[in-house]
Amino acid sequence: MPTWLDQKRRGVIITIDGPAGTGKSTVARLLARHLGLEFLDTGAMYRAAALLAIEQGIAPPDGPALARAVGRADLHFDFAEDPPRMKVGDRDVSVRIRDLDIGEIVSVVASQEPLRRVLVEMQRAIARDHPCLVSEGRDQGSVVFPEAAVRFYLDADVTERARRRAGQLEAAGIEVDHDRVVREIAQRDEMDSARADGPLLRPPGAIEIDSSRRSAEEVVEELARIVRERLGQAGLGR
Ligand code: DC
């Protein structure tokens, strides 16, 4: 079996897909750090597209206009930072794209096929420049990197996901109606799963992990152990 260092020389992609509120981003970031890989947050790219829609007055369902705007915008990550920052030209939008107005339209933006085509191509281009990646999103193991070395699907109970989401909102000083958060999460799952292009699904062959009632660190431990088993031990977690 090739060693981990051999794997890294050739490039190694690990994908983590799953719905919102599973702790996926935190887990992906920590796993990347643990394995000495880079971290690609593809949700940030859809959020940046939603920001362009707001700033340029583009209707969220206008796929061709979104694709054009993204094509013109010099959307990229600054990989010198950990986690990498989402940039539009010189502007760092990493914080702005977490605002509520973005969350309200991003599902509709992300369901537009012309936009997805552009962003999927960008994600593959990023992987050519950064071949050792933990890539996180909804379609990374199914559409973007079906040949990835290890593909995970992270899930959790809807009530648990709503609890995490409510915690994030409360931490941001926003008053929360818990039943409403559960409804919104269920609605968003439905939208992300039902769309025709790049829907949220469990890719065949992906390893399913349930993160309910477990800390991000515990989940990372498990994922790292699985990667180690699959890809060889030597040099892992340097
Ligand atoms: O993971 P997140 O909340 O930052 O994702 C923002 C939105 O983008 C969410 O509606 C799902 C969508 N998304 C997607 O459709 N495909 C991806 N690869 C990543 C995110």
Tab-separated table of C-alpha atoms and ligand atoms in Angstrom:
chain	number	residue	atom	x	y	z
A	1	MET	CA	0.000	0.000	0.000
A	2	PRO	CA	1.444	3.483	-0.841
A	3	THR	CA	2.351	5.533	2.208
A	4	TRP	CA	0.530	8.690	3.196
A	5	LEU	CA	3.460	10.765	1.941
A	6	ASP	CA	3.263	9.017	-1.447
A	7	GLN	CA	-0.457	9.799	-1.498
A	8	LYS	CA	0.172	13.443	-0.707
A	9	ARG	CA	2.805	13.764	-3.408
A	10	ARG	CA	0.250	12.557	-5.929
A	11	GLY	CA	-2.565	14.619	-4.454
A	12	VAL	CA	-5.342	13.463	-2.154
A	13	ILE	CA	-8.906	14.733	-2.058
A	14	ILE	CA	-11.311	13.973	0.763
A	15	THR	CA	-14.906	15.125	0.366
A	16	ILE	CA	-17.434	15.869	3.096
A	17	ASP	CA	-21.031	16.448	2.041
A	18	GLY	CA	-24.192	16.762	4.061
A	19	PRO	CA	-26.975	19.108	5.125
A	20	ALA	CA	-26.636	22.353	7.105
A	21	GLY	CA	-26.135	22.198	10.856
A	22	THR	CA	-24.156	18.962	11.085
A	23	GLY	CA	-20.992	20.802	12.096
A	24	LYS	CA	-19.630	19.907	8.657
A	25	SER	CA	-17.565	23.086	8.169
A	26	THR	CA	-15.869	22.830	11.547
A	27	VAL	CA	-15.214	19.125	11.066
A	28	ALA	CA	-13.798	19.670	7.555
A	29	ARG	CA	-11.531	22.482	8.732
A	30	LEU	CA	-10.209	20.495	11.702
A	31	LEU	CA	-9.752	17.341	9.634
A	32	ALA	CA	-7.763	19.299	7.014
A	33	ARG	CA	-5.517	20.698	9.743
A	34	HIS	CA	-5.125	17.275	11.351
A	35	LEU	CA	-4.090	15.655	8.053
A	36	GLY	CA	-1.980	18.561	6.770
A	37	LEU	CA	-4.341	19.158	3.819
A	38	GLU	CA	-5.949	22.398	2.628
A	39	PHE	CA	-9.610	23.176	3.237
A	40	LEU	CA	-12.131	24.135	0.535
A	41	ASP	CA	-15.444	25.596	1.762
A	42	THR	CA	-17.613	25.462	-1.371
A	43	GLY	CA	-20.648	26.887	0.459
A	44	ALA	CA	-18.670	30.137	0.768
A	45	MET	CA	-18.571	30.339	-3.035
A	46	TYR	CA	-22.383	30.053	-3.299
A	47	ARG	CA	-22.673	32.628	-0.531
A	48	ALA	CA	-20.323	34.987	-2.411
A	49	ALA	CA	-22.526	34.554	-5.511
A	50	ALA	CA	-25.539	35.515	-3.361
A	51	LEU	CA	-23.647	38.617	-2.211
A	52	LEU	CA	-22.995	39.608	-5.821
A	53	ALA	CA	-26.720	39.150	-6.523
A	54	ILE	CA	-27.610	41.531	-3.699
A	55	GLU	CA	-25.000	44.125	-4.632
A	56	GLN	CA	-25.647	44.054	-8.362
A	57	GLY	CA	-29.445	43.835	-8.167
A	58	ILE	CA	-29.576	40.381	-9.790
A	59	ALA	CA	-32.723	38.354	-9.063
A	60	PRO	CA	-31.717	35.153	-7.168
A	61	PRO	CA	-33.379	32.841	-9.764
A	62	ASP	CA	-31.554	34.519	-12.706
A	63	GLY	CA	-28.951	31.793	-13.305
A	64	PRO	CA	-27.325	33.239	-16.451
A	65	ALA	CA	-26.848	36.673	-14.828
A	66	LEU	CA	-25.389	35.039	-11.685
A	67	ALA	CA	-22.982	32.980	-13.797
A	68	ARG	CA	-21.864	36.111	-15.675
A	69	ALA	CA	-21.420	38.090	-12.441
A	70	VAL	CA	-19.288	35.339	-10.888
A	71	GLY	CA	-17.255	35.039	-14.093
A	72	ARG	CA	-16.434	38.753	-13.957
A	73	ALA	CA	-15.892	39.035	-10.205
A	74	ASP	CA	-12.469	37.451	-9.583
A	75	LEU	CA	-13.862	35.154	-6.900
A	76	HIS	CA	-11.016	33.272	-5.184
A	77	PHE	CA	-9.699	31.988	-1.868
A	78	ASP	CA	-6.638	33.310	-0.107
A	79	PHE	CA	-5.035	30.007	0.875
A	80	ALA	CA	-2.279	31.798	2.785
A	81	GLU	CA	-4.784	32.100	5.672
A	82	ASP	CA	-6.149	29.247	7.819
A	83	PRO	CA	-9.022	28.873	7.217
A	84	PRO	CA	-8.699	30.345	3.702
A	85	ARG	CA	-10.483	33.680	3.206
A	86	MET	CA	-13.137	34.187	0.528
A	87	LYS	CA	-12.166	37.142	-1.655
A	88	VAL	CA	-13.945	39.089	-4.383
A	89	GLY	CA	-11.044	40.857	-6.056
A	90	ASP	CA	-9.143	42.514	-3.196
A	91	ARG	CA	-12.152	42.498	-0.877
A	92	ASP	CA	-12.377	39.923	1.933
A	93	VAL	CA	-16.056	38.887	2.116
A	94	SER	CA	-15.595	35.956	4.558
A	95	VAL	CA	-17.574	37.639	7.344
A	96	ARG	CA	-20.139	39.457	5.208
A	97	ILE	CA	-21.308	36.228	3.535
A	98	ARG	CA	-22.461	34.832	6.925
A	99	ASP	CA	-25.094	37.590	7.319
A	100	LEU	CA	-28.793	36.723	7.422
A	101	ASP	CA	-29.676	38.428	4.125
A	102	ILE	CA	-27.299	36.033	2.359
A	103	GLY	CA	-28.793	33.011	4.167
A	104	GLU	CA	-32.251	34.052	2.999
A	105	ILE	CA	-31.470	33.833	-0.731
A	106	VAL	CA	-28.527	31.446	-1.015
A	107	SER	CA	-30.599	28.258	-1.479
A	108	VAL	CA	-32.334	29.779	-4.505
A	109	VAL	CA	-29.026	31.108	-5.866
A	110	ALA	CA	-27.379	27.695	-5.365
A	111	SER	CA	-30.130	25.894	-7.274
A	112	GLN	CA	-29.354	27.753	-10.533
A	113	GLU	CA	-27.724	25.421	-12.991
A	114	PRO	CA	-25.680	27.990	-15.019
A	115	LEU	CA	-24.113	29.249	-11.788
A	116	ARG	CA	-23.377	25.724	-10.550
A	117	ARG	CA	-21.610	24.906	-13.803
A	118	VAL	CA	-19.238	27.877	-13.326
A	119	LEU	CA	-18.583	27.161	-9.631
A	120	VAL	CA	-18.039	23.418	-10.171
A	121	GLU	CA	-15.447	24.266	-12.821
A	122	MET	CA	-13.785	26.742	-10.423
A	123	GLN	CA	-13.680	24.071	-7.696
A	124	ARG	CA	-11.928	21.635	-10.043
A	125	ALA	CA	-9.468	24.371	-11.054
A	126	ILE	CA	-8.736	25.043	-7.361
A	127	ALA	CA	-8.031	21.321	-6.890
A	128	ARG	CA	-5.534	21.396	-9.769
A	129	ASP	CA	-3.599	24.162	-7.968
A	130	HIS	CA	-4.188	22.708	-4.471
A	131	PRO	CA	-4.259	18.934	-4.997
A	132	CYS	CA	-4.321	18.011	-1.282
A	133	LEU	CA	-7.778	19.073	-0.147
A	134	VAL	CA	-10.604	18.414	2.245
A	135	SER	CA	-13.512	19.738	0.182
A	136	GLU	CA	-16.823	20.389	1.882
A	137	GLY	CA	-20.282	21.049	0.424
A	138	ARG	CA	-23.348	19.251	-0.930
A	139	ASP	CA	-22.100	17.737	-4.204
A	140	GLN	CA	-18.367	17.315	-3.696
A	141	GLY	CA	-18.340	13.507	-3.593
A	142	SER	CA	-21.190	13.046	-6.078
A	143	VAL	CA	-20.517	15.597	-8.849
A	144	VAL	CA	-17.302	17.561	-8.391
A	145	PHE	CA	-14.777	14.938	-7.194
A	146	PRO	CA	-16.411	11.518	-7.640
A	147	GLU	CA	-12.908	10.025	-7.838
A	148	ALA	CA	-11.912	11.451	-4.402
A	149	ALA	CA	-9.781	9.166	-2.204
A	150	VAL	CA	-12.338	9.112	0.630
A	151	ARG	CA	-15.882	10.495	0.509
A	152	PHE	CA	-17.883	11.199	3.650
A	153	TYR	CA	-21.534	12.051	4.152
A	154	LEU	CA	-22.139	13.775	7.464
A	155	ASP	CA	-25.651	13.820	8.891
A	156	ALA	CA	-27.414	14.572	12.194
A	157	ASP	CA	-31.011	14.614	13.555
A	158	VAL	CA	-32.989	17.620	12.395
A	159	THR	CA	-33.648	18.689	16.012
A	160	GLU	CA	-29.940	18.523	16.772
A	161	ARG	CA	-29.129	20.546	13.660
A	162	ALA	CA	-31.774	23.117	14.612
A	163	ARG	CA	-30.273	23.333	18.110
A	164	ARG	CA	-26.832	24.086	16.647
A	165	ARG	CA	-28.256	26.628	14.220
A	166	ALA	CA	-30.240	28.344	17.014
A	167	GLY	CA	-27.050	28.462	19.089
A	168	GLN	CA	-25.203	30.201	16.237
A	169	LEU	CA	-28.015	32.746	15.819
A	170	GLU	CA	-28.193	33.396	19.569
A	171	ALA	CA	-24.419	33.850	19.672
A	172	ALA	CA	-24.856	36.497	16.964
A	173	GLY	CA	-27.374	38.306	19.216
A	174	ILE	CA	-30.430	37.269	17.174
A	175	GLU	CA	-33.657	36.305	18.959
A	176	VAL	CA	-34.674	32.764	18.064
A	177	ASP	CA	-37.968	30.900	17.728
A	178	HIS	CA	-36.861	27.229	17.938
A	179	ASP	CA	-39.875	25.762	16.081
A	180	ARG	CA	-39.285	28.188	13.269
A	181	VAL	CA	-35.618	27.200	13.042
A	182	VAL	CA	-36.628	23.509	12.772
A	183	ARG	CA	-39.109	24.373	9.990
A	184	GLU	CA	-36.527	26.460	8.120
A	185	ILE	CA	-33.904	23.724	8.308
A	186	ALA	CA	-36.385	21.136	7.011
A	187	GLN	CA	-37.396	23.499	4.185
A	188	ARG	CA	-33.798	24.138	3.201
A	189	ASP	CA	-33.007	20.396	3.192
A	190	GLU	CA	-36.010	19.872	0.944
A	191	MET	CA	-34.832	22.590	-1.463
A	192	ASP	CA	-31.200	21.459	-1.521
A	193	SER	CA	-32.279	17.820	-2.048
A	194	ALA	CA	-34.998	18.427	-4.636
A	195	ARG	CA	-33.070	20.621	-7.072
A	196	ALA	CA	-32.244	19.092	-10.444
A	197	ASP	CA	-28.574	20.048	-10.550
A	198	GLY	CA	-26.041	18.891	-7.946
A	199	PRO	CA	-28.689	17.998	-5.332
A	200	LEU	CA	-27.747	17.116	-1.788
A	201	LEU	CA	-27.602	13.325	-1.775
A	202	ARG	CA	-25.675	10.474	-0.229
A	203	PRO	CA	-23.283	9.532	-3.015
A	204	PRO	CA	-23.071	5.766	-3.498
A	205	GLY	CA	-19.868	4.579	-1.861
A	206	ALA	CA	-19.709	7.525	0.556
A	207	ILE	CA	-19.123	6.727	4.216
A	208	GLU	CA	-22.047	7.894	6.335
A	209	ILE	CA	-21.267	9.479	9.672
A	210	ASP	CA	-23.846	10.671	12.206
A	211	SER	CA	-22.637	13.691	14.174
A	212	SER	CA	-25.669	13.920	16.525
A	213	ARG	CA	-24.682	14.363	20.188
A	214	ARG	CA	-20.966	14.202	19.408
A	215	SER	CA	-18.422	16.993	19.509
A	216	ALA	CA	-16.616	18.121	16.364
A	217	GLU	CA	-13.374	16.733	17.841
A	218	GLU	CA	-14.914	13.284	18.314
A	219	VAL	CA	-16.178	13.257	14.742
A	220	VAL	CA	-12.782	14.409	13.419
A	221	GLU	CA	-11.104	11.567	15.342
A	222	GLU	CA	-13.374	9.068	13.653
A	223	LEU	CA	-12.889	10.515	10.152
A	224	ALA	CA	-9.103	10.665	10.615
A	225	ARG	CA	-9.100	7.035	11.736
A	226	ILE	CA	-11.056	6.001	8.634
A	227	VAL	CA	-8.745	7.988	6.338
A	228	ARG	CA	-5.758	6.350	8.022
A	229	GLU	CA	-7.236	2.878	7.498
A	230	ARG	CA	-8.005	3.577	3.861
A	231	LEU	CA	-4.883	5.454	2.821
A	232	GLY	CA	-2.059	4.067	4.899
A	233	GLN	CA	-0.539	5.252	8.110
A	234	ALA	CA	2.965	6.522	7.428
A	235	GLY	CA	3.476	10.206	8.082
A	236	LEU	CA	-0.212	10.826	8.768
A	237	GLY	CA	-1.045	13.748	11.024
A	238	ARG	CA	2.418	15.239	10.776
B	1	DC	O1	-22.824	25.157	3.680
B	1	DC	P1	-23.388	26.568	3.528
B	1	DC	O2	-24.540	26.871	4.450
B	1	DC	O3	-22.348	27.645	3.584
B	1	DC	O4	-23.994	26.582	2.036
B	1	DC	C1	-24.647	27.704	1.533
B	1	DC	C2	-25.664	27.278	0.473
B	1	DC	O5	-25.003	26.787	-0.685
B	1	DC	C3	-26.665	26.199	0.903
B	1	DC	O6	-27.970	26.567	0.422
B	1	DC	C4	-26.218	24.965	0.174
B	1	DC	C5	-25.495	25.507	-1.032
B	1	DC	N1	-24.364	24.690	-1.461
B	1	DC	C6	-24.514	23.935	-2.584
B	1	DC	O7	-25.581	23.939	-3.169
B	1	DC	N2	-23.470	23.203	-3.049
B	1	DC	C7	-22.295	23.192	-2.398
B	1	DC	N3	-21.286	22.469	-2.874
B	1	DC	C8	-22.130	23.958	-1.229
B	1	DC	C9	-23.196	24.694	-0.762
